[in-house]
N, CA, C and O atoms as a Tripos MOL2 file, in Angstrom:
@<TRIPOS>MOLECULE
protein
  224   223    56     0     0
PROTEIN
NO_CHARGES

@<TRIPOS>ATOM
      1 N         -88.2360  110.1150   68.4010 N.3       1 MET1
      2 CA        -87.3340  108.9830   68.4670 C.3       1 MET1
      3 C         -87.7560  107.8890   67.4930 C.2       1 MET1
      4 O         -88.0410  106.7590   67.8880 O.2       1 MET1
      5 N         -87.7860  108.2310   66.2770 N.am      2 SER2
      6 CA        -88.1680  107.2520   65.2630 C.3       2 SER2
      7 C         -86.9090  106.7550   64.5430 C.2       2 SER2
      8 O         -86.6960  107.0470   63.3660 O.2       2 SER2
      9 N         -86.0990  106.0160   65.2570 N.am      3 GLU3
     10 CA        -84.8860  105.4450   64.6680 C.3       3 GLU3
     11 C         -85.2310  104.1110   64.0240 C.2       3 GLU3
     12 O         -85.8470  103.2410   64.6400 O.2       3 GLU3
     13 N         -84.8280  103.9760   62.7980 N.am      4 LYS4
     14 CA        -85.0570  102.7040   62.1050 C.3       4 LYS4
     15 C         -83.9050  101.7690   62.4330 C.2       4 LYS4
     16 O         -82.7390  102.1600   62.3750 O.2       4 LYS4
     17 N         -84.2270  100.5800   62.7630 N.am      5 LYS5
     18 CA        -83.2120   99.5910   63.0670 C.3       5 LYS5
     19 C         -82.9960   98.7280   61.8290 C.2       5 LYS5
     20 O         -83.9410   98.1400   61.3030 O.2       5 LYS5
     21 N         -81.7680   98.6560   61.3740 N.am      6 ALA6
     22 CA        -81.4560   97.8810   60.1750 C.3       6 ALA6
     23 C         -81.5900   96.3870   60.4590 C.2       6 ALA6
     24 O         -81.3630   95.9190   61.5750 O.2       6 ALA6
     25 N         -81.9550   95.6790   59.4430 N.am      7 ALA7
     26 CA        -82.0590   94.2190   59.5650 C.3       7 ALA7
     27 C         -80.6620   93.6420   59.7870 C.2       7 ALA7
     28 O         -79.6850   94.1720   59.2590 O.2       7 ALA7
     29 N         -80.5600   92.5740   60.5530 N.am      8 PRO8
     30 CA        -79.2460   91.9680   60.7710 C.3       8 PRO8
     31 C         -78.6170   91.5320   59.4480 C.2       8 PRO8
     32 O         -79.3060   91.0340   58.5580 O.2       8 PRO8
     33 N         -77.3230   91.7210   59.3300 N.am      9 PHE9
     34 CA        -76.5440   91.3240   58.1600 C.3       9 PHE9
     35 C         -77.0190   92.0100   56.8810 C.2       9 PHE9
     36 O         -76.9380   91.4200   55.8030 O.2       9 PHE9
     37 N         -77.5070   93.2310   56.9810 N.am     10 SER10
     38 CA        -77.9920   93.9360   55.7970 C.3      10 SER10
     39 C         -76.9080   94.7970   55.1480 C.2      10 SER10
     40 O         -77.0880   95.2770   54.0280 O.2      10 SER10
     41 N         -75.8080   94.9910   55.8280 N.am     11 HIS11
     42 CA        -74.7310   95.7990   55.2720 C.3      11 HIS11
     43 C         -74.0870   95.0650   54.0930 C.2      11 HIS11
     44 O         -73.9730   93.8400   54.1280 O.2      11 HIS11
     45 N         -73.6600   95.7960   53.0400 N.am     12 PRO12
     46 CA        -73.0720   95.1310   51.8630 C.3      12 PRO12
     47 C         -71.8650   94.2440   52.1690 C.2      12 PRO12
     48 O         -71.6090   93.2880   51.4370 O.2      12 PRO12
     49 N         -71.1260   94.5390   53.2300 N.am     13 ARG13
     50 CA        -69.9440   93.7260   53.5080 C.3      13 ARG13
     51 C         -70.3130   92.2770   53.8160 C.2      13 ARG13
     52 O         -69.4840   91.3810   53.6520 O.2      13 ARG13
     53 N         -71.5440   92.0370   54.2590 N.am     14 TRP14
     54 CA        -71.9770   90.6740   54.5540 C.3      14 TRP14
     55 C         -72.3530   89.9250   53.2850 C.2      14 TRP14
     56 O         -72.4690   88.6990   53.3010 O.2      14 TRP14
     57 N         -72.5420   90.6410   52.1950 N.am     15 LYS15
     58 CA        -72.9680   90.0050   50.9440 C.3      15 LYS15
     59 C         -71.8250   89.8600   49.9500 C.2      15 LYS15
     60 O         -72.0010   89.2520   48.8940 O.2      15 LYS15
     61 N         -70.6600   90.4080   50.2690 N.am     16 ASP16
     62 CA        -69.5020   90.2800   49.3840 C.3      16 ASP16
     63 C         -69.0050   88.8430   49.3970 C.2      16 ASP16
     64 O         -68.8950   88.2180   50.4520 O.2      16 ASP16
     65 N         -68.7090   88.3320   48.2140 N.am     17 ILE17
     66 CA        -68.1710   86.9800   48.1170 C.3      17 ILE17
     67 C         -66.6660   87.0650   48.3230 C.2      17 ILE17
     68 O         -65.9890   87.7960   47.6000 O.2      17 ILE17
     69 N         -66.1240   86.3280   49.3000 N.am     18 PRO18
     70 CA        -64.6820   86.3760   49.5140 C.3      18 PRO18
     71 C         -63.9260   85.7920   48.3200 C.2      18 PRO18
     72 O         -64.3220   84.7700   47.7600 O.2      18 PRO18
     73 N         -62.8490   86.4470   47.9470 N.am     19 LYS19
     74 CA        -62.0410   85.9950   46.8200 C.3      19 LYS19
     75 C         -60.7010   85.5000   47.3450 C.2      19 LYS19
     76 O         -60.0400   86.1970   48.1160 O.2      19 LYS19
     77 N         -60.2950   84.3020   46.9320 N.am     20 PRO20
     78 CA        -59.0050   83.7860   47.3990 C.3      20 PRO20
     79 C         -57.8540   84.6080   46.8240 C.2      20 PRO20
     80 O         -57.9380   85.1380   45.7160 O.2      20 PRO20
     81 N         -56.7980   84.6990   47.5910 N.am     21 GLU21
     82 CA        -55.6260   85.4530   47.1530 C.3      21 GLU21
     83 C         -54.3860   84.5930   47.3780 C.2      21 GLU21
     84 O         -54.1420   84.1150   48.4860 O.2      21 GLU21
     85 N         -53.6180   84.4050   46.3300 N.am     22 VAL22
     86 CA        -52.3850   83.6360   46.4410 C.3      22 VAL22
     87 C         -51.3240   84.5420   47.0390 C.2      22 VAL22
     88 O         -51.0540   85.6290   46.5280 O.2      22 VAL22
     89 N         -50.7310   84.0820   48.1180 N.am     23 ILE23
     90 CA        -49.7520   84.9030   48.8200 C.3      23 ILE23
     91 C         -48.3440   84.6020   48.3280 C.2      23 ILE23
     92 O         -47.5360   85.5180   48.1710 O.2      23 ILE23
     93 N         -48.0450   83.3610   48.0870 N.am     24 GLY24
     94 CA        -46.7020   83.0250   47.6370 C.3      24 GLY24
     95 C         -46.5500   81.5330   47.4150 C.2      24 GLY24
     96 O         -47.5110   80.7680   47.4910 O.2      24 GLY24
     97 N         -45.3380   81.1500   47.1440 N.am     25 HIS25
     98 CA        -45.0320   79.7510   46.8710 C.3      25 HIS25
     99 C         -43.8410   79.3530   47.7350 C.2      25 HIS25
    100 O         -42.8700   80.1030   47.8420 O.2      25 HIS25
    101 N         -43.9130   78.1850   48.3470 N.am     26 CYS26
    102 CA        -42.8060   77.6840   49.1780 C.3      26 CYS26
    103 C         -42.3140   76.3690   48.5980 C.2      26 CYS26
    104 O         -43.1080   75.5030   48.2300 O.2      26 CYS26
    105 N         -41.0170   76.2330   48.5210 N.am     27 GLU27
    106 CA        -40.4250   74.9910   48.0640 C.3      27 GLU27
    107 C         -40.4360   73.9730   49.2030 C.2      27 GLU27
    108 O         -40.3690   74.3470   50.3740 O.2      27 GLU27
    109 N         -40.5180   72.7120   48.8670 N.am     28 VAL28
    110 CA        -40.5040   71.6460   49.8620 C.3      28 VAL28
    111 C         -39.0500   71.3540   50.2380 C.2      28 VAL28
    112 O         -38.2030   71.1530   49.3680 O.2      28 VAL28
    113 N         -38.7730   71.3350   51.5330 N.am     29 SER29
    114 CA        -37.4090   71.0770   51.9920 C.3      29 SER29
    115 C         -37.1050   69.5790   51.9390 C.2      29 SER29
    116 O         -38.0100   68.7550   51.8080 O.2      29 SER29
    117 N         -35.8400   69.2460   52.0400 N.am     30 GLU30
    118 CA        -35.4220   67.8390   52.0420 C.3      30 GLU30
    119 C         -36.0050   67.1020   53.2460 C.2      30 GLU30
    120 O         -36.3660   65.9290   53.1540 O.2      30 GLU30
    121 N         -36.0900   67.7970   54.3640 N.am     31 GLU31
    122 CA        -36.6480   67.1850   55.5780 C.3      31 GLU31
    123 C         -38.1170   66.8250   55.3650 C.2      31 GLU31
    124 O         -38.5610   65.7540   55.7780 O.2      31 GLU31
    125 N         -38.8690   67.7180   54.7230 N.am     32 GLU32
    126 CA        -40.2760   67.4530   54.4570 C.3      32 GLU32
    127 C         -40.4450   66.3210   53.4440 C.2      32 GLU32
    128 O         -41.3740   65.5210   53.5530 O.2      32 GLU32
    129 N         -39.5550   66.2550   52.4670 N.am     33 LYS33
    130 CA        -39.6460   65.2010   51.4510 C.3      33 LYS33
    131 C         -39.4790   63.8140   52.0630 C.2      33 LYS33
    132 O         -39.9960   62.8350   51.5240 O.2      33 LYS33
    133 N         -38.7590   63.7190   53.1850 N.am     34 ASN34
    134 CA        -38.5110   62.4260   53.8310 C.3      34 ASN34
    135 C         -39.4680   62.1400   54.9840 C.2      34 ASN34
    136 O         -39.3590   61.0980   55.6300 O.2      34 ASN34
    137 N         -40.4010   63.0460   55.2500 N.am     35 ASP35
    138 CA        -41.3430   62.8820   56.3520 C.3      35 ASP35
    139 C         -42.5230   62.0250   55.8890 C.2      35 ASP35
    140 O         -43.2300   62.4240   54.9630 O.2      35 ASP35
    141 N         -42.7600   60.8610   56.5020 N.am     36 PRO36
    142 CA        -43.8470   59.9760   56.0440 C.3      36 PRO36
    143 C         -45.2390   60.6150   56.1820 C.2      36 PRO36
    144 O         -46.1110   60.3770   55.3460 O.2      36 PRO36
    145 N         -45.4500   61.4180   57.2220 N.am     37 GLU37
    146 CA        -46.7530   62.0760   57.3900 C.3      37 GLU37
    147 C         -46.9960   63.0840   56.2730 C.2      37 GLU37
    148 O         -48.1040   63.1880   55.7460 O.2      37 GLU37
    149 N         -45.9610   63.8160   55.9220 N.am     38 PHE38
    150 CA        -46.0840   64.8020   54.8480 C.3      38 PHE38
    151 C         -46.3460   64.1060   53.5130 C.2      38 PHE38
    152 O         -47.1900   64.5530   52.7360 O.2      38 PHE38
    153 N         -45.6380   63.0300   53.2460 N.am     39 LEU39
    154 CA        -45.8350   62.2950   52.0040 C.3      39 LEU39
    155 C         -47.2420   61.7050   51.9250 C.2      39 LEU39
    156 O         -47.8490   61.6820   50.8540 O.2      39 LEU39
    157 N         -47.7620   61.2270   53.0650 N.am     40 ALA40
    158 CA        -49.1280   60.6950   53.0970 C.3      40 ALA40
    159 C         -50.1350   61.8100   52.8170 C.2      40 ALA40
    160 O         -51.1290   61.5980   52.1230 O.2      40 ALA40
    161 N         -49.8750   62.9790   53.3530 N.am     41 PHE41
    162 CA        -50.7490   64.1290   53.1140 C.3      41 PHE41
    163 C         -50.7620   64.4850   51.6280 C.2      41 PHE41
    164 O         -51.8250   64.7170   51.0520 O.2      41 PHE41
    165 N         -49.5930   64.5280   51.0170 N.am     42 ILE42
    166 CA        -49.4930   64.8650   49.5980 C.3      42 ILE42
    167 C         -50.2470   63.8280   48.7610 C.2      42 ILE42
    168 O         -50.9440   64.1800   47.8090 O.2      42 ILE42
    169 N         -50.1050   62.5700   49.1140 N.am     43 GLU43
    170 CA        -50.7960   61.5070   48.3770 C.3      43 GLU43
    171 C         -52.3160   61.6590   48.4930 C.2      43 GLU43
    172 O         -53.0280   61.5410   47.4960 O.2      43 GLU43
    173 N         -52.8140   61.9200   49.7060 N.am     44 ARG44
    174 CA        -54.2590   62.1300   49.8990 C.3      44 ARG44
    175 C         -54.7430   63.3390   49.1100 C.2      44 ARG44
    176 O         -55.8240   63.3140   48.5220 O.2      44 ARG44
    177 N         -53.9440   64.3910   49.1010 N.am     45 GLU45
    178 CA        -54.3290   65.6100   48.3830 C.3      45 GLU45
    179 C         -54.3990   65.3570   46.8750 C.2      45 GLU45
    180 O         -55.3050   65.8550   46.2060 O.2      45 GLU45
    181 N         -53.4680   64.6020   46.3490 N.am     46 MET46
    182 CA        -53.4840   64.2920   44.9180 C.3      46 MET46
    183 C         -54.7080   63.4530   44.5600 C.2      46 MET46
    184 O         -55.3190   63.6710   43.5130 O.2      46 MET46
    185 N         -55.0720   62.4980   45.4120 N.am     47 GLU47
    186 CA        -56.2680   61.6790   45.1780 C.3      47 GLU47
    187 C         -57.5230   62.5410   45.2130 C.2      47 GLU47
    188 O         -58.4280   62.3650   44.3970 O.2      47 GLU47
    189 N         -57.5740   63.4760   46.1630 N.am     48 ARG48
    190 CA        -58.7310   64.3710   46.2730 C.3      48 ARG48
    191 C         -58.8690   65.2250   45.0200 C.2      48 ARG48
    192 O         -59.9760   65.4170   44.5160 O.2      48 ARG48
    193 N         -57.7500   65.7390   44.5140 N.am     49 ARG49
    194 CA        -57.7850   66.5660   43.3090 C.3      49 ARG49
    195 C         -58.2230   65.7610   42.0900 C.2      49 ARG49
    196 O         -58.9560   66.2730   41.2440 O.2      49 ARG49
    197 N         -57.7820   64.5020   41.9920 N.am     50 LYS50
    198 CA        -58.1990   63.6560   40.8730 C.3      50 LYS50
    199 C         -59.7070   63.4440   40.8970 C.2      50 LYS50
    200 O         -60.3600   63.4980   39.8550 O.2      50 LYS50
    201 N         -60.2680   63.1990   42.0990 N.am     51 LYS51
    202 CA        -61.7020   62.9910   42.2250 C.3      51 LYS51
    203 C         -62.4770   64.2500   41.8170 C.2      51 LYS51
    204 O         -63.5150   64.1630   41.1620 O.2      51 LYS51
    205 N         -61.9640   65.4100   42.2080 N.am     52 LEU52
    206 CA        -62.6130   66.6580   41.8460 C.3      52 LEU52
    207 C         -62.5760   66.8850   40.3360 C.2      52 LEU52
    208 O         -63.5570   67.3520   39.7570 O.2      52 LEU52
    209 N         -61.4610   66.5610   39.6990 N.am     53 GLU53
    210 CA        -61.3410   66.7120   38.2560 C.3      53 GLU53
    211 C         -62.2810   65.7610   37.5230 C.2      53 GLU53
    212 O         -62.8310   66.1200   36.4820 O.2      53 GLU53
    213 N         -62.4720   64.5590   38.0510 N.am     54 GLN54
    214 CA        -63.3510   63.5850   37.4220 C.3      54 GLN54
    215 C         -64.8020   64.0410   37.4880 C.2      54 GLN54
    216 O         -65.5850   63.7380   36.5870 O.2      54 GLN54
    217 N         -65.1680   64.7600   38.5350 N.am     55 ARG55
    218 CA        -66.5470   65.2480   38.6680 C.3      55 ARG55
    219 C         -66.8560   66.3010   37.6150 C.2      55 ARG55
    220 O         -67.9820   66.3920   37.1240 O.2      55 ARG55
    221 N         -65.8580   67.0870   37.2760 N.am     56 ASN56
    222 CA        -66.0800   68.1850   36.3080 C.3      56 ASN56
    223 C         -65.9180   67.6500   34.9570 C.2      56 ASN56
    224 O         -66.0570   68.3870   33.9810 O.2      56 ASN56
@<TRIPOS>BOND
     1     1     2 1
     2     2     3 1
     3     3     4 2
     4     3     5 am
     5     5     6 1
     6     6     7 1
     7     7     8 2
     8     7     9 am
     9     9    10 1
    10    10    11 1
    11    11    12 2
    12    11    13 am
    13    13    14 1
    14    14    15 1
    15    15    16 2
    16    15    17 am
    17    17    18 1
    18    18    19 1
    19    19    20 2
    20    19    21 am
    21    21    22 1
    22    22    23 1
    23    23    24 2
    24    23    25 am
    25    25    26 1
    26    26    27 1
    27    27    28 2
    28    27    29 am
    29    29    30 1
    30    30    31 1
    31    31    32 2
    32    31    33 am
    33    33    34 1
    34    34    35 1
    35    35    36 2
    36    35    37 am
    37    37    38 1
    38    38    39 1
    39    39    40 2
    40    39    41 am
    41    41    42 1
    42    42    43 1
    43    43    44 2
    44    43    45 am
    45    45    46 1
    46    46    47 1
    47    47    48 2
    48    47    49 am
    49    49    50 1
    50    50    51 1
    51    51    52 2
    52    51    53 am
    53    53    54 1
    54    54    55 1
    55    55    56 2
    56    55    57 am
    57    57    58 1
    58    58    59 1
    59    59    60 2
    60    59    61 am
    61    61    62 1
    62    62    63 1
    63    63    64 2
    64    63    65 am
    65    65    66 1
    66    66    67 1
    67    67    68 2
    68    67    69 am
    69    69    70 1
    70    70    71 1
    71    71    72 2
    72    71    73 am
    73    73    74 1
    74    74    75 1
    75    75    76 2
    76    75    77 am
    77    77    78 1
    78    78    79 1
    79    79    80 2
    80    79    81 am
    81    81    82 1
    82    82    83 1
    83    83    84 2
    84    83    85 am
    85    85    86 1
    86    86    87 1
    87    87    88 2
    88    87    89 am
    89    89    90 1
    90    90    91 1
    91    91    92 2
    92    91    93 am
    93    93    94 1
    94    94    95 1
    95    95    96 2
    96    95    97 am
    97    97    98 1
    98    98    99 1
    99    99   100 2
   100    99   101 am
   101   101   102 1
   102   102   103 1
   103   103   104 2
   104   103   105 am
   105   105   106 1
   106   106   107 1
   107   107   108 2
   108   107   109 am
   109   109   110 1
   110   110   111 1
   111   111   112 2
   112   111   113 am
   113   113   114 1
   114   114   115 1
   115   115   116 2
   116   115   117 am
   117   117   118 1
   118   118   119 1
   119   119   120 2
   120   119   121 am
   121   121   122 1
   122   122   123 1
   123   123   124 2
   124   123   125 am
   125   125   126 1
   126   126   127 1
   127   127   128 2
   128   127   129 am
   129   129   130 1
   130   130   131 1
   131   131   132 2
   132   131   133 am
   133   133   134 1
   134   134   135 1
   135   135   136 2
   136   135   137 am
   137   137   138 1
   138   138   139 1
   139   139   140 2
   140   139   141 am
   141   141   142 1
   142   142   143 1
   143   143   144 2
   144   143   145 am
   145   145   146 1
   146   146   147 1
   147   147   148 2
   148   147   149 am
   149   149   150 1
   150   150   151 1
   151   151   152 2
   152   151   153 am
   153   153   154 1
   154   154   155 1
   155   155   156 2
   156   155   157 am
   157   157   158 1
   158   158   159 1
   159   159   160 2
   160   159   161 am
   161   161   162 1
   162   162   163 1
   163   163   164 2
   164   163   165 am
   165   165   166 1
   166   166   167 1
   167   167   168 2
   168   167   169 am
   169   169   170 1
   170   170   171 1
   171   171   172 2
   172   171   173 am
   173   173   174 1
   174   174   175 1
   175   175   176 2
   176   175   177 am
   177   177   178 1
   178   178   179 1
   179   179   180 2
   180   179   181 am
   181   181   182 1
   182   182   183 1
   183   183   184 2
   184   183   185 am
   185   185   186 1
   186   186   187 1
   187   187   188 2
   188   187   189 am
   189   189   190 1
   190   190   191 1
   191   191   192 2
   192   191   193 am
   193   193   194 1
   194   194   195 1
   195   195   196 2
   196   195   197 am
   197   197   198 1
   198   198   199 1
   199   199   200 2
   200   199   201 am
   201   201   202 1
   202   202   203 1
   203   203   204 2
   204   203   205 am
   205   205   206 1
   206   206   207 1
   207   207   208 2
   208   207   209 am
   209   209   210 1
   210   210   211 1
   211   211   212 2
   212   211   213 am
   213   213   214 1
   214   214   215 1
   215   215   216 2
   216   215   217 am
   217   217   218 1
   218   218   219 1
   219   219   220 2
   220   219   221 am
   221   221   222 1
   222   222   223 1
   223   223   224 2
@<TRIPOS>SUBSTRUCTURE
     1 MET1         2 RESIDUE 1 A MET
     2 SER2         6 RESIDUE 1 A SER
     3 GLU3        10 RESIDUE 1 A GLU
     4 LYS4        14 RESIDUE 1 A LYS
     5 LYS5        18 RESIDUE 1 A LYS
     6 ALA6        22 RESIDUE 1 A ALA
     7 ALA7        26 RESIDUE 1 A ALA
     8 PRO8        30 RESIDUE 1 A PRO
     9 PHE9        34 RESIDUE 1 A PHE
    10 SER10       38 RESIDUE 1 A SER
    11 HIS11       42 RESIDUE 1 A HIS
    12 PRO12       46 RESIDUE 1 A PRO
    13 ARG13       50 RESIDUE 1 A ARG
    14 TRP14       54 RESIDUE 1 A TRP
    15 LYS15       58 RESIDUE 1 A LYS
    16 ASP16       62 RESIDUE 1 A ASP
    17 ILE17       66 RESIDUE 1 A ILE
    18 PRO18       70 RESIDUE 1 A PRO
    19 LYS19       74 RESIDUE 1 A LYS
    20 PRO20       78 RESIDUE 1 A PRO
    21 GLU21       82 RESIDUE 1 A GLU
    22 VAL22       86 RESIDUE 1 A VAL
    23 ILE23       90 RESIDUE 1 A ILE
    24 GLY24       94 RESIDUE 1 A GLY
    25 HIS25       98 RESIDUE 1 A HIS
    26 CYS26      102 RESIDUE 1 A CYS
    27 GLU27      106 RESIDUE 1 A GLU
    28 VAL28      110 RESIDUE 1 A VAL
    29 SER29      114 RESIDUE 1 A SER
    30 GLU30      118 RESIDUE 1 A GLU
    31 GLU31      122 RESIDUE 1 A GLU
    32 GLU32      126 RESIDUE 1 A GLU
    33 LYS33      130 RESIDUE 1 A LYS
    34 ASN34      134 RESIDUE 1 A ASN
    35 ASP35      138 RESIDUE 1 A ASP
    36 PRO36      142 RESIDUE 1 A PRO
    37 GLU37      146 RESIDUE 1 A GLU
    38 PHE38      150 RESIDUE 1 A PHE
    39 LEU39      154 RESIDUE 1 A LEU
    40 ALA40      158 RESIDUE 1 A ALA
    41 PHE41      162 RESIDUE 1 A PHE
    42 ILE42      166 RESIDUE 1 A ILE
    43 GLU43      170 RESIDUE 1 A GLU
    44 ARG44      174 RESIDUE 1 A ARG
    45 GLU45      178 RESIDUE 1 A GLU
    46 MET46      182 RESIDUE 1 A MET
    47 GLU47      186 RESIDUE 1 A GLU
    48 ARG48      190 RESIDUE 1 A ARG
    49 ARG49      194 RESIDUE 1 A ARG
    50 LYS50      198 RESIDUE 1 A LYS
    51 LYS51      202 RESIDUE 1 A LYS
    52 LEU52      206 RESIDUE 1 A LEU
    53 GLU53      210 RESIDUE 1 A GLU
    54 GLN54      214 RESIDUE 1 A GLN
    55 ARG55      218 RESIDUE 1 A ARG
    56 ASN56      222 RESIDUE 1 A ASN
């Protein structure tokens, strides 16, 4: 009974780097364009992207 026990997380699947995959594109509806929460989100996202671009 000399079974070797593998180290935790030693399988190659644990070392693969996940790659993002673009699934599709959705157009913004008129209802979303008039939603103040959605517009605030878009504004915050644009500011975040500008900051990231400035770092690089």
